[in-house]
CSV table of C-alpha atoms in Angstrom, one decimal:
chain,number,residue,atom,x,y,z
A,81,MET,CA,-6.9,94.7,72.8
A,82,LYS,CA,-6.2,92.3,75.7
A,83,VAL,CA,-6.1,88.6,74.9
A,84,TYR,CA,-6.6,85.6,77.2
A,85,GLY,CA,-7.1,82.0,76.3
A,86,VAL,CA,-9.0,78.9,77.5
A,87,THR,CA,-7.2,75.7,76.6
A,88,GLY,CA,-7.5,72.0,77.6
A,89,TRP,CA,-8.1,68.5,76.2
A,90,LYS,CA,-11.2,67.6,74.2
A,91,ASN,CA,-14.2,67.3,76.5
A,92,ALA,CA,-12.5,69.1,79.3
A,93,GLY,CA,-15.1,71.9,79.5
A,94,LYS,CA,-13.4,74.6,77.4
A,95,THR,CA,-16.5,75.7,75.4
A,96,GLY,CA,-18.8,75.7,78.4
A,97,LEU,CA,-16.2,77.8,80.4
A,98,MET,CA,-15.8,80.2,77.4
A,99,GLU,CA,-19.6,80.6,77.1
A,100,ARG,CA,-19.9,81.4,80.9
A,101,LEU,CA,-16.9,83.7,80.9
A,102,VAL,CA,-18.2,85.7,77.9
A,103,ALA,CA,-21.6,86.1,79.6
A,104,GLU,CA,-20.0,87.1,82.9
A,105,ILE,CA,-17.5,89.6,81.5
A,106,THR,CA,-20.0,91.2,79.1
A,107,ALA,CA,-22.4,91.5,82.0
A,108,ARG,CA,-19.7,93.6,83.8
A,109,GLY,CA,-19.9,96.1,80.9
A,110,LEU,CA,-16.8,95.0,78.9
A,111,SER,CA,-16.8,94.2,75.2
A,112,VAL,CA,-15.6,90.7,74.3
A,113,SER,CA,-14.8,88.9,71.0
A,114,THR,CA,-13.8,85.3,70.7
A,115,VAL,CA,-11.6,83.2,68.5
A,116,LYS,CA,-12.2,79.4,68.3
A,117,HIS,CA,-9.5,77.1,66.9
A,118,ALA,CA,-10.7,73.9,65.2
A,119,HIS,CA,-8.2,71.1,64.4
A,120,HIS,CA,-10.6,69.5,62.0
A,121,ASP,CA,-12.2,70.5,58.7
A,122,THR,CA,-14.9,72.8,59.7
A,123,ASP,CA,-17.4,74.9,57.7
A,124,VAL,CA,-19.7,77.6,58.9
A,125,ASP,CA,-21.6,77.5,55.6
A,126,GLN,CA,-24.1,75.0,54.3
A,127,PRO,CA,-24.1,73.1,51.0
A,128,GLY,CA,-26.7,74.4,48.6
A,129,ARG,CA,-26.7,77.9,50.1
A,130,ASP,CA,-25.8,80.8,47.7
A,131,SER,CA,-22.7,81.7,49.7
A,132,PHE,CA,-21.5,78.1,49.7
A,133,ARG,CA,-22.0,78.0,45.9
A,134,HIS,CA,-19.9,81.1,45.5
A,135,ARG,CA,-17.0,79.5,47.4
A,136,GLU,CA,-17.4,76.3,45.5
A,137,ALA,CA,-17.2,78.3,42.3
A,138,GLY,CA,-13.8,79.6,43.3
A,139,ALA,CA,-14.3,82.9,45.2
A,140,SER,CA,-11.4,83.7,47.5
A,141,GLU,CA,-13.7,85.5,50.0
A,142,VAL,CA,-17.4,85.6,50.4
A,143,LEU,CA,-19.0,88.2,52.6
A,144,LEU,CA,-22.5,87.2,53.8
A,145,ALA,CA,-24.6,90.1,55.1
A,146,SER,CA,-28.0,90.3,56.7
A,147,PRO,CA,-29.8,92.8,58.9
A,148,ARG,CA,-28.7,90.9,62.0
A,149,ARG,CA,-25.0,89.9,61.2
A,150,TRP,CA,-22.3,89.6,58.6
A,151,ALA,CA,-19.7,86.9,58.2
A,152,LEU,CA,-16.6,86.9,56.0
A,153,MET,CA,-15.4,83.5,54.8
A,154,HIS,CA,-11.9,83.3,53.4
A,155,GLU,CA,-10.8,80.2,51.5
A,156,LEU,CA,-7.2,79.2,52.1
A,157,ARG,CA,-7.1,77.2,48.9
A,158,ASP,CA,-4.2,75.1,50.2
A,159,ALA,CA,-2.3,78.1,51.6
A,160,PRO,CA,-1.1,77.6,55.2
A,161,GLU,CA,-3.3,78.5,58.1
A,162,PRO,CA,-2.6,82.1,59.1
A,163,PRO,CA,-0.9,82.7,62.5
A,164,LEU,CA,-3.1,83.7,65.4
A,165,ALA,CA,-1.6,87.3,65.4
A,166,GLU,CA,-2.8,87.8,61.8
A,167,LEU,CA,-6.3,86.6,62.7
A,168,LEU,CA,-6.5,88.8,65.7
A,169,ALA,CA,-5.6,91.8,63.6
A,170,LYS,CA,-8.8,91.2,61.5
A,171,LEU,CA,-11.0,91.7,64.6
A,172,SER,CA,-12.7,95.0,65.5
A,173,PRO,CA,-11.4,96.5,68.7
A,174,VAL,CA,-12.9,95.2,71.9
A,175,ASP,CA,-11.8,95.2,75.6
A,176,LEU,CA,-10.9,91.5,75.6
A,177,VAL,CA,-10.5,88.7,73.1
A,178,MET,CA,-11.1,85.3,74.5
A,179,ILE,CA,-9.3,82.5,72.6
A,180,GLU,CA,-10.4,78.9,72.8
A,181,GLY,CA,-7.8,76.4,71.8
A,182,TYR,CA,-4.4,77.4,70.4
A,183,LYS,CA,-2.5,75.4,73.1
A,184,ARG,CA,0.9,76.2,71.8
A,185,GLU,CA,0.5,79.9,71.1
A,186,ASP,CA,2.2,82.4,73.4
A,187,HIS,CA,-0.8,84.2,75.0
A,188,PRO,CA,-1.8,83.7,78.6
A,189,LYS,CA,-4.3,80.9,79.2
A,190,ILE,CA,-6.4,79.1,81.8
A,191,GLU,CA,-6.6,75.4,81.5
A,192,ALA,CA,-10.1,73.7,81.7
A,193,PHE,CA,-9.6,70.3,83.2
A,194,ARG,CA,-12.0,67.4,83.8
A,195,ALA,CA,-10.7,64.2,85.4
A,196,VAL,CA,-13.0,62.1,83.3
A,197,THR,CA,-10.9,62.8,80.2
A,198,GLY,CA,-8.1,60.7,81.6
A,199,LYS,CA,-5.6,63.1,80.3
A,200,PRO,CA,-2.8,64.8,82.3
A,201,LEU,CA,-2.7,68.5,83.1
A,202,LEU,CA,-1.3,70.6,80.3
A,203,ALA,CA,-0.2,73.2,82.9
A,204,ASP,CA,2.6,70.9,84.1
A,205,ARG,CA,4.4,71.4,80.7
A,206,ASN,CA,3.0,74.7,79.3
A,207,ALA,CA,4.4,77.9,80.8
A,208,THR,CA,1.6,80.0,79.1
A,209,ILE,CA,-1.0,78.4,81.4
A,210,ARG,CA,-1.4,80.8,84.3
A,211,ALA,CA,-4.2,78.9,86.2
A,212,VAL,CA,-6.4,75.8,86.1
A,213,ALA,CA,-10.1,75.5,86.3
A,214,SER,CA,-10.8,71.9,87.4
A,215,ASP,CA,-13.6,69.7,88.5
A,216,VAL,CA,-11.3,68.0,91.1
A,217,PRO,CA,-8.9,69.5,93.6
A,218,GLN,CA,-5.3,70.0,92.4
A,219,PRO,CA,-3.3,70.2,95.7
A,220,ALA,CA,0.1,69.6,94.1
A,221,LEU,CA,-0.3,72.4,91.5
A,222,ALA,CA,1.9,75.5,91.9
A,223,LEU,CA,-0.6,77.6,89.9
A,224,PRO,CA,-3.9,79.1,91.1
A,225,CYS,CA,-6.7,76.5,90.8
A,226,PHE,CA,-10.4,77.3,90.6
A,227,ASP,CA,-13.5,75.2,90.6
A,228,LEU,CA,-14.4,74.7,87.0
A,229,ASP,CA,-17.9,76.1,87.7
A,230,ASP,CA,-16.7,79.2,89.7
A,231,THR,CA,-17.1,81.5,86.7
A,232,ALA,CA,-17.1,84.8,88.7
A,233,ALA,CA,-13.8,83.9,90.4
A,234,ILE,CA,-12.2,82.8,87.1
A,235,ALA,CA,-13.4,86.0,85.4
A,236,ASP,CA,-11.9,88.1,88.3
A,237,PHE,CA,-8.6,86.3,87.8
A,238,ILE,CA,-8.5,86.8,84.0
A,239,LEU,CA,-9.5,90.5,84.2
A,240,GLN,CA,-6.9,91.1,86.9
A,241,GLU,CA,-4.3,89.3,84.7
A,242,VAL,CA,-5.0,91.5,81.7
A,243,GLY,CA,-5.4,94.7,83.7
A,244,LEU,CA,-9.1,95.3,83.1
Protein backbone atom coordinates (compact mmCIF):
# COMPACT_ATOMS: atom_id res chain seq x y z
CA MET A 1 0.00 0.00 0.00
CA LYS A 2 1.14 3.49 -0.79
CA VAL A 3 0.99 6.02 2.06
CA TYR A 4 0.80 9.82 1.93
CA GLY A 5 -0.04 12.33 4.62
CA VAL A 6 -1.69 15.67 5.13
CA THR A 7 -0.32 17.62 8.06
CA GLY A 8 -0.50 21.13 9.44
CA TRP A 9 -1.52 23.17 12.44
CA LYS A 10 -5.02 23.13 13.94
CA ASN A 11 -7.55 24.94 11.71
CA ALA A 12 -5.16 24.93 8.74
CA GLY A 13 -7.57 23.02 6.51
CA LYS A 14 -6.28 19.46 6.90
CA THR A 15 -9.65 17.74 7.21
CA GLY A 16 -11.25 19.64 4.34
CA LEU A 17 -8.25 18.89 2.14
CA MET A 18 -8.35 15.21 3.14
CA GLU A 19 -12.05 15.01 2.33
CA ARG A 20 -11.58 16.60 -1.09
CA LEU A 21 -8.54 14.44 -1.88
CA VAL A 22 -10.32 11.20 -0.96
CA ALA A 23 -13.27 12.18 -3.18
CA GLU A 24 -10.96 13.20 -6.05
CA ILE A 25 -8.74 10.13 -5.90
CA THR A 26 -11.58 7.63 -5.52
CA ALA A 27 -13.37 9.32 -8.45
CA ARG A 28 -10.27 8.41 -10.49
CA GLY A 29 -10.93 4.73 -9.72
CA LEU A 30 -8.40 4.17 -6.95
CA SER A 31 -9.19 2.70 -3.54
CA VAL A 32 -8.35 4.89 -0.55
CA SER A 33 -8.39 4.37 3.21
CA THR A 34 -7.63 7.01 5.81
CA VAL A 35 -5.96 7.23 9.20
CA LYS A 36 -6.73 10.22 11.42
CA HIS A 37 -4.55 10.96 14.42
CA ALA A 38 -6.16 12.71 17.39
CA HIS A 39 -4.09 14.25 20.17
CA HIS A 40 -6.99 14.41 22.57
CA ASP A 41 -9.15 11.82 24.26
CA THR A 42 -11.54 10.81 21.51
CA ASP A 43 -14.25 8.19 21.42
CA VAL A 44 -16.18 6.85 18.45
CA ASP A 45 -18.69 5.21 20.74
CA GLN A 46 -21.55 6.76 22.71
CA PRO A 47 -22.30 6.37 26.41
CA GLY A 48 -25.27 4.11 27.00
CA ARG A 49 -24.83 2.11 23.78
CA ASP A 50 -24.34 -1.63 24.18
CA SER A 51 -20.85 -1.51 22.67
CA PHE A 52 -19.86 1.31 25.04
CA ARG A 53 -21.15 -0.74 27.96
CA HIS A 54 -19.08 -3.74 26.81
CA ARG A 55 -15.91 -1.60 26.83
CA GLU A 56 -16.78 -0.05 30.17
CA ALA A 57 -17.22 -3.55 31.57
CA GLY A 58 -13.60 -4.30 30.64
CA ALA A 59 -13.59 -5.81 27.15
CA SER A 60 -10.23 -5.41 25.43
CA GLU A 61 -11.86 -5.22 22.00
CA VAL A 62 -15.41 -4.69 20.85
CA LEU A 63 -16.39 -5.37 17.27
CA LEU A 64 -19.59 -3.59 16.30
CA ALA A 65 -21.21 -5.00 13.16
CA SER A 66 -24.22 -3.96 11.11
CA PRO A 67 -25.42 -4.53 7.55
CA ARG A 68 -23.72 -1.26 6.48
CA ARG A 69 -20.36 -1.26 8.32
CA TRP A 70 -18.29 -2.73 11.08
CA ALA A 71 -15.94 -1.10 13.53
CA LEU A 72 -13.36 -2.63 15.83
CA MET A 73 -12.60 -0.66 18.97
CA HIS A 74 -9.49 -1.63 20.90
CA GLU A 75 -8.96 -0.33 24.42
CA LEU A 76 -5.35 0.45 25.26
CA ARG A 77 -6.00 0.26 29.01
CA ASP A 78 -2.94 2.41 29.81
CA ALA A 79 -0.73 0.67 27.23
CA PRO A 80 1.20 3.06 24.97
CA GLU A 81 -0.30 4.22 21.71
CA PRO A 82 0.77 1.83 18.94
CA PRO A 83 3.16 3.14 16.29
CA LEU A 84 1.69 4.18 12.94
CA ALA A 85 3.25 1.19 11.15
CA GLU A 86 1.42 -1.20 13.47
CA LEU A 87 -1.89 0.57 12.82
CA LEU A 88 -1.33 0.56 9.05
CA ALA A 89 -0.80 -3.21 9.18
CA LYS A 90 -4.36 -3.59 10.50
CA LEU A 91 -5.89 -2.02 7.37
CA SER A 92 -7.21 -4.01 4.43
CA PRO A 93 -5.16 -3.52 1.25
CA VAL A 94 -5.99 -0.42 -0.83
CA ASP A 95 -4.19 1.62 -3.46
CA LEU A 96 -3.51 4.56 -1.14
CA VAL A 97 -3.73 5.27 2.57
CA MET A 98 -4.12 8.97 3.34
CA ILE A 99 -2.96 9.95 6.82
CA GLU A 100 -4.15 13.08 8.60
CA GLY A 101 -1.83 14.27 11.35
CA TYR A 102 1.23 12.36 12.50
CA LYS A 103 3.50 15.38 11.88
CA ARG A 104 6.61 13.62 13.15
CA GLU A 105 6.21 10.27 11.38
CA ASP A 106 8.48 9.40 8.47
CA HIS A 107 5.95 9.12 5.60
CA PRO A 108 5.77 11.82 2.88
CA LYS A 109 3.29 14.62 3.49
CA ILE A 110 1.77 17.77 2.12
CA GLU A 111 1.25 20.62 4.55
CA ALA A 112 -2.11 22.38 4.69
CA PHE A 113 -1.44 26.01 5.57
CA ARG A 114 -3.78 28.91 6.32
CA ALA A 115 -2.31 32.28 7.19
CA VAL A 116 -5.14 32.99 9.65
CA THR A 117 -3.72 30.40 12.09
CA GLY A 118 -0.78 32.72 12.76
CA LYS A 119 1.52 29.70 12.88
CA PRO A 120 4.74 29.31 10.87
CA LEU A 121 5.14 26.79 8.08
CA LEU A 122 6.08 23.32 9.28
CA ALA A 123 7.79 22.63 5.95
CA ASP A 124 10.69 24.87 6.94
CA ARG A 125 11.76 22.36 9.59
CA ASN A 126 10.21 19.03 8.56
CA ALA A 127 11.96 17.15 5.74
CA THR A 128 9.04 14.72 5.30
CA ILE A 129 6.88 17.55 3.94
CA ARG A 130 7.19 17.44 0.15
CA ALA A 131 4.81 20.30 -0.77
CA VAL A 132 2.53 22.94 0.72
CA ALA A 133 -1.13 23.64 0.01
CA SER A 134 -1.65 27.25 1.08
CA ASP A 135 -4.29 29.96 1.01
CA VAL A 136 -1.56 32.57 0.42
CA PRO A 137 1.41 32.58 -1.98
CA GLN A 138 4.68 31.20 -0.60
CA PRO A 139 7.30 32.74 -2.93
CA ALA A 140 10.28 31.97 -0.67
CA LEU A 141 9.41 28.28 -0.36
CA ALA A 142 11.78 25.84 -2.06
CA LEU A 143 9.04 23.16 -2.24
CA PRO A 144 6.11 22.92 -4.65
CA CYS A 145 3.25 25.13 -3.46
CA PHE A 146 -0.38 24.66 -4.45
CA ASP A 147 -3.48 26.70 -3.87
CA LEU A 148 -5.21 25.04 -0.91
CA ASP A 149 -8.38 24.68 -3.01
CA ASP A 150 -6.72 23.20 -6.12
CA THR A 151 -7.63 19.64 -5.21
CA ALA A 152 -7.01 18.15 -8.67
CA ALA A 153 -3.45 19.52 -8.86
CA ILE A 154 -2.69 18.37 -5.31
CA ALA A 155 -4.07 14.90 -6.10
CA ASP A 156 -1.94 14.78 -9.28
CA PHE A 157 1.14 15.65 -7.23
CA ILE A 158 0.45 13.03 -4.54
CA LEU A 159 -0.32 10.28 -7.05
CA GLN A 160 2.86 11.09 -8.96
CA GLU A 161 4.85 11.05 -5.71
CA VAL A 162 3.61 7.56 -4.77
CA GLY A 163 3.72 6.18 -8.30
CA LEU A 164 -0.01 5.71 -8.89
